[in-house]
Amino acid sequence: MKRAPVLIEKHGNVTLLRLASENPLNPLTDELVDALGDALGRIDADDAVHATVITGSEKAFAAGADIVAMSALDYAEAFRRDYVGRNWDRIRAHRKPLIAAVQGYALGGGCELAMMCDIVIAADDATFGQPEVKLGIVPGAGGTQRLPRAAGKSLAMQMCLSGASISAQQALACGLASRVVARERLVAEALDMAGSIARHSLPVLMAIKEAVGRSFESSLSDGLLFERRLFQAGFALRDQKEGMAAFLQKRTPEFLNK
């Protein structure tokens, strides 16, 4: 029996999604990306889940797109099918915190998928790259847009124009990753971080994610106004009352996610 391309594990109010293609390099086929989008859609609708970790195999987080499928496309079909838009946009639209736990290769679409997550934790053997130029194509899932925002223009240009990869330590130094850990501790560290996030109020977590995301897509003045309105709206939450009361009473808050 063919196994599911995405394996789902529940860890309290955290979900672990493991990319599990039969190919250990985890090529991002339509089937895998559809399954990932479906899983994230269910998580978005599940109030019991506050944060999600996405990881891959021991060999690769994801080593790129499905080259076999892409090689058969022409422009008309790619445009008509909205290739790398139709199902990838479902991942981008996910509203809850996402942590990428990257081990091995994160190349092309794999690097782009990691950058779609809110936090990237890298194993010490992780490799990040946008090698599409070697195939005669432009990155198609955010490589030319998210990478400059994460790593700066010069390094993004170097990676996209040469196709050269960078190490986990380089990713940490440039801001592409927030932490580098030993590979045997990767998933445990990511789950620990997700757990520390997931104990907080879900509507507040979602609002913070939305506000930080807005900072990349608006002017500073518009972003500050958006943030201020979310801050002010937060005073309508029961969790705001509980959080501040718990602080004043020197106890742990018991959030109701309302």
CSV table of C-alpha atoms in Angstrom, one decimal:
chain,number,residue,atom,x,y,z
A,1,MET,CA,0.0,0.0,0.0
A,2,LYS,CA,1.3,3.4,-0.9
A,3,ARG,CA,2.0,5.5,2.1
A,4,ALA,CA,0.6,9.0,2.6
A,5,PRO,CA,2.9,11.8,1.5
A,6,VAL,CA,2.4,13.7,4.7
A,7,LEU,CA,2.4,12.0,8.1
A,8,ILE,CA,0.5,13.7,10.9
A,9,GLU,CA,1.4,13.4,14.6
A,10,LYS,CA,-0.4,15.1,17.5
A,11,HIS,CA,1.6,16.4,20.5
A,12,GLY,CA,-1.0,18.0,22.7
A,13,ASN,CA,-1.9,21.3,21.1
A,14,VAL,CA,1.0,21.0,18.6
A,15,THR,CA,0.8,19.1,15.4
A,16,LEU,CA,3.9,17.6,13.6
A,17,LEU,CA,3.6,17.3,9.9
A,18,ARG,CA,6.3,15.1,8.3
A,19,LEU,CA,6.9,15.2,4.6
A,20,ALA,CA,7.2,11.5,3.7
A,21,SER,CA,7.4,11.0,0.0
A,22,GLU,CA,8.6,7.5,-1.1
A,23,ASN,CA,11.6,9.4,-2.5
A,24,PRO,CA,13.7,10.4,0.6
A,25,LEU,CA,14.6,13.7,-1.1
A,26,ASN,CA,10.9,14.7,-0.8
A,27,PRO,CA,10.3,16.2,-4.3
A,28,LEU,CA,7.4,18.6,-3.9
A,29,THR,CA,5.0,16.9,-6.2
A,30,ASP,CA,1.4,18.1,-6.6
A,31,GLU,CA,0.3,15.2,-4.5
A,32,LEU,CA,2.6,16.1,-1.6
A,33,VAL,CA,1.8,19.8,-1.7
A,34,ASP,CA,-2.0,19.0,-2.0
A,35,ALA,CA,-1.7,16.7,1.0
A,36,LEU,CA,0.2,19.4,3.0
A,37,GLY,CA,-2.4,22.0,2.1
A,38,ASP,CA,-5.2,19.7,3.1
A,39,ALA,CA,-3.5,19.0,6.5
A,40,LEU,CA,-3.0,22.7,7.2
A,41,GLY,CA,-6.6,23.4,6.2
A,42,ARG,CA,-7.7,20.9,8.9
A,43,ILE,CA,-5.4,22.4,11.4
A,44,ASP,CA,-6.7,25.9,10.7
A,45,ALA,CA,-10.2,24.6,11.5
A,46,ASP,CA,-9.1,22.8,14.7
A,47,ASP,CA,-9.2,25.1,17.7
A,48,ALA,CA,-7.3,22.5,19.7
A,49,VAL,CA,-4.2,23.0,17.6
A,50,HIS,CA,-2.2,26.2,18.3
A,51,ALA,CA,1.1,25.6,16.4
A,52,THR,CA,2.5,23.2,13.8
A,53,VAL,CA,6.0,21.9,13.0
A,54,ILE,CA,6.8,20.8,9.4
A,55,THR,CA,9.8,18.6,8.9
A,56,GLY,CA,11.1,16.1,6.3
A,57,SER,CA,13.2,13.0,6.1
A,58,GLU,CA,16.7,12.4,7.5
A,59,LYS,CA,18.1,13.2,4.0
A,60,ALA,CA,16.0,16.2,3.0
A,61,PHE,CA,13.4,18.6,4.2
A,62,ALA,CA,12.6,18.9,0.5
A,63,ALA,CA,15.2,18.9,-2.2
A,64,GLY,CA,13.1,20.8,-4.8
A,65,ALA,CA,10.1,20.7,-7.0
A,66,ASP,CA,9.0,17.8,-9.2
A,67,ILE,CA,11.4,18.2,-12.1
A,68,VAL,CA,9.8,15.2,-14.0
A,69,ALA,CA,6.4,17.0,-14.0
A,70,MET,CA,7.9,20.4,-14.7
A,71,SER,CA,9.9,19.2,-17.7
A,72,ALA,CA,6.7,18.3,-19.5
A,73,LEU,CA,5.0,21.6,-19.1
A,74,ASP,CA,4.7,24.4,-21.7
A,75,TYR,CA,3.7,28.0,-20.9
A,76,ALA,CA,0.0,27.6,-21.7
A,77,GLU,CA,-0.4,24.7,-19.4
A,78,ALA,CA,1.6,26.2,-16.6
A,79,PHE,CA,-0.5,29.4,-16.8
A,80,ARG,CA,-3.8,27.6,-17.2
A,81,ARG,CA,-3.1,25.3,-14.2
A,82,ASP,CA,-1.6,28.1,-12.1
A,83,TYR,CA,1.3,25.8,-11.5
A,84,VAL,CA,3.0,26.5,-8.1
A,85,GLY,CA,0.2,28.9,-7.3
A,86,ARG,CA,-3.0,26.7,-7.0
A,87,ASN,CA,-1.9,24.6,-4.0
A,88,TRP,CA,1.1,26.6,-2.7
A,89,ASP,CA,-1.1,29.6,-1.9
A,90,ARG,CA,-3.1,27.4,0.6
A,91,ILE,CA,0.2,27.0,2.6
A,92,ARG,CA,0.8,30.8,2.5
A,93,ALA,CA,-2.7,31.5,3.8
A,94,HIS,CA,-2.3,29.3,6.9
A,95,ARG,CA,-3.2,31.5,9.9
A,96,LYS,CA,-1.5,29.7,12.8
A,97,PRO,CA,2.2,29.6,13.7
A,98,LEU,CA,4.3,27.4,11.5
A,99,ILE,CA,7.8,26.1,12.4
A,100,ALA,CA,10.1,24.5,9.8
A,101,ALA,CA,12.4,21.9,11.2
A,102,VAL,CA,15.0,21.6,8.4
A,103,GLN,CA,17.4,18.7,8.1
A,104,GLY,CA,19.5,17.9,5.0
A,105,TYR,CA,18.6,19.6,1.8
A,106,ALA,CA,16.2,22.5,1.5
A,107,LEU,CA,16.6,23.4,-2.1
A,108,GLY,CA,14.4,25.2,-4.6
A,109,GLY,CA,10.8,24.6,-3.5
A,110,GLY,CA,12.1,23.2,-0.2
A,111,CYS,CA,13.9,26.4,0.7
A,112,GLU,CA,10.8,28.3,-0.4
A,113,LEU,CA,8.6,26.1,1.7
A,114,ALA,CA,10.8,26.7,4.8
A,115,MET,CA,10.6,30.5,4.1
A,116,MET,CA,6.8,30.3,4.1
A,117,CYS,CA,7.0,29.2,7.7
A,118,ASP,CA,7.2,31.7,10.5
A,119,ILE,CA,10.3,30.2,12.2
A,120,VAL,CA,13.1,28.1,10.7
A,121,ILE,CA,15.1,25.8,13.0
A,122,ALA,CA,18.0,24.1,11.1
A,123,ALA,CA,19.9,21.0,11.9
A,124,ASP,CA,23.6,21.4,11.7
A,125,ASP,CA,23.7,19.4,8.5
A,126,ALA,CA,21.0,21.6,6.7
A,127,THR,CA,21.7,23.1,3.3
A,128,PHE,CA,19.6,25.9,1.8
A,129,GLY,CA,19.6,27.0,-1.8
A,130,GLN,CA,17.7,28.2,-4.9
A,131,PRO,CA,19.3,26.3,-7.7
A,132,GLU,CA,16.6,26.9,-10.3
A,133,VAL,CA,19.0,28.9,-12.5
A,134,LYS,CA,20.8,25.7,-13.2
A,135,LEU,CA,17.6,24.4,-14.8
A,136,GLY,CA,17.0,27.4,-16.9
A,137,ILE,CA,14.1,28.7,-14.8
A,138,VAL,CA,13.3,31.4,-12.3
A,139,PRO,CA,12.3,30.4,-8.7
A,140,GLY,CA,8.5,30.2,-8.7
A,141,ALA,CA,7.3,29.9,-5.1
A,142,GLY,CA,8.9,33.0,-3.5
A,143,GLY,CA,12.6,32.5,-3.8
A,144,THR,CA,13.3,35.9,-5.4
A,145,GLN,CA,10.9,37.6,-3.0
A,146,ARG,CA,11.1,36.1,0.4
A,147,LEU,CA,14.9,35.3,0.3
A,148,PRO,CA,16.0,39.0,0.0
A,149,ARG,CA,13.7,39.8,2.9
A,150,ALA,CA,15.2,37.0,5.0
A,151,ALA,CA,18.8,37.1,4.0
A,152,GLY,CA,19.4,40.5,2.4
A,153,LYS,CA,19.8,41.4,-1.3
A,154,SER,CA,23.4,40.5,-1.8
A,155,LEU,CA,23.2,37.0,-0.5
A,156,ALA,CA,19.9,36.4,-2.1
A,157,MET,CA,21.3,37.5,-5.5
A,158,GLN,CA,24.3,35.3,-5.0
A,159,MET,CA,22.2,32.3,-4.2
A,160,CYS,CA,19.6,32.8,-7.0
A,161,LEU,CA,22.1,33.9,-9.7
A,162,SER,CA,24.7,31.3,-9.1
A,163,GLY,CA,22.5,28.5,-7.8
A,164,ALA,CA,25.0,28.0,-4.9
A,165,SER,CA,23.8,26.7,-1.6
A,166,ILE,CA,24.6,27.9,2.0
A,167,SER,CA,25.1,26.0,5.2
A,168,ALA,CA,23.0,26.0,8.3
A,169,GLN,CA,25.5,28.3,10.0
A,170,GLN,CA,25.3,30.8,7.1
A,171,ALA,CA,21.5,30.6,7.2
A,172,LEU,CA,21.7,31.5,10.9
A,173,ALA,CA,24.1,34.3,10.4
A,174,CYS,CA,22.0,36.0,7.7
A,175,GLY,CA,18.7,35.5,9.5
A,176,LEU,CA,17.2,32.8,7.3
A,177,ALA,CA,17.2,30.5,10.3
A,178,SER,CA,16.6,31.4,13.9
A,179,ARG,CA,18.5,28.5,15.5
A,180,VAL,CA,20.9,25.7,14.6
A,181,VAL,CA,20.7,22.5,16.6
A,182,ALA,CA,22.3,19.0,16.5
A,183,ARG,CA,20.4,16.9,13.9
A,184,GLU,CA,19.4,14.3,16.5
A,185,ARG,CA,17.7,17.0,18.5
A,186,LEU,CA,16.0,18.8,15.6
A,187,VAL,CA,12.4,17.6,15.9
A,188,ALA,CA,12.5,17.7,19.7
A,189,GLU,CA,13.8,21.3,19.8
A,190,ALA,CA,11.2,22.3,17.2
A,191,LEU,CA,8.4,20.7,19.2
A,192,ASP,CA,9.6,22.3,22.4
A,193,MET,CA,9.5,25.7,20.7
A,194,ALA,CA,6.1,25.0,19.3
A,195,GLY,CA,4.9,24.0,22.7
A,196,SER,CA,6.2,27.2,24.2
A,197,ILE,CA,4.2,29.2,21.6
A,198,ALA,CA,1.1,27.0,21.8
A,199,ARG,CA,0.5,27.7,25.5
A,200,HIS,CA,-0.6,31.2,24.7
A,201,SER,CA,-4.0,32.5,23.5
A,202,LEU,CA,-4.7,31.3,20.0
A,203,PRO,CA,-6.5,34.5,18.8
A,204,VAL,CA,-3.5,36.5,20.0
A,205,LEU,CA,-1.0,34.2,18.3
A,206,MET,CA,-3.0,34.5,15.0
A,207,ALA,CA,-3.1,38.3,15.3
A,208,ILE,CA,0.7,38.5,16.0
A,209,LYS,CA,1.4,36.3,12.9
A,210,GLU,CA,-0.9,38.5,10.8
A,211,ALA,CA,0.8,41.7,12.1
A,212,VAL,CA,4.3,40.5,11.5
A,213,GLY,CA,3.3,39.3,8.0
A,214,ARG,CA,1.8,42.7,7.2
A,215,SER,CA,5.2,44.4,8.0
A,216,PHE,CA,6.7,42.9,4.8
A,217,GLU,CA,3.8,44.0,2.7
A,218,SER,CA,3.1,47.6,3.8
A,219,SER,CA,4.8,50.9,4.6
A,220,LEU,CA,6.0,51.4,8.2
A,221,SER,CA,3.2,53.9,8.9
A,222,ASP,CA,0.5,51.6,7.6
A,223,GLY,CA,2.0,48.7,9.5
A,224,LEU,CA,2.1,50.6,12.7
A,225,LEU,CA,-1.6,51.6,12.3
A,226,PHE,CA,-2.5,47.9,11.6
A,227,GLU,CA,-0.6,46.8,14.7
A,228,ARG,CA,-2.2,49.5,16.8
A,229,ARG,CA,-5.7,48.5,15.8
A,230,LEU,CA,-5.0,44.8,16.6
A,231,PHE,CA,-3.5,45.9,20.0
A,232,GLN,CA,-6.6,48.0,20.7
A,233,ALA,CA,-9.0,45.2,19.5
A,234,GLY,CA,-7.2,42.8,21.9
A,235,PHE,CA,-8.9,44.6,24.9
A,236,ALA,CA,-12.2,42.9,23.8
A,237,LEU,CA,-10.7,39.4,24.5
A,238,ARG,CA,-11.4,37.5,27.6
A,239,ASP,CA,-7.8,36.2,27.3
A,240,GLN,CA,-6.5,39.8,27.7
A,241,LYS,CA,-8.4,40.2,31.0
A,242,GLU,CA,-7.1,36.8,32.2
A,243,GLY,CA,-3.5,37.5,31.1
A,244,MET,CA,-3.3,40.8,32.9
A,245,ALA,CA,-5.1,39.5,36.0
A,246,ALA,CA,-2.7,36.5,36.1
A,247,PHE,CA,0.3,38.9,35.9
A,248,LEU,CA,-0.9,41.1,38.7
A,249,GLN,CA,-1.7,38.1,40.8
A,250,LYS,CA,1.6,36.4,40.1
A,251,ARG,CA,0.1,33.2,38.7
A,252,THR,CA,0.1,31.3,35.4
A,253,PRO,CA,-2.7,32.5,33.1
A,254,GLU,CA,-5.4,30.0,32.0
A,255,PHE,CA,-6.3,31.2,28.5
A,256,LEU,CA,-9.7,30.3,27.1
A,257,ASN,CA,-8.8,31.3,23.5
A,258,LYS,CA,-11.7,33.8,23.5
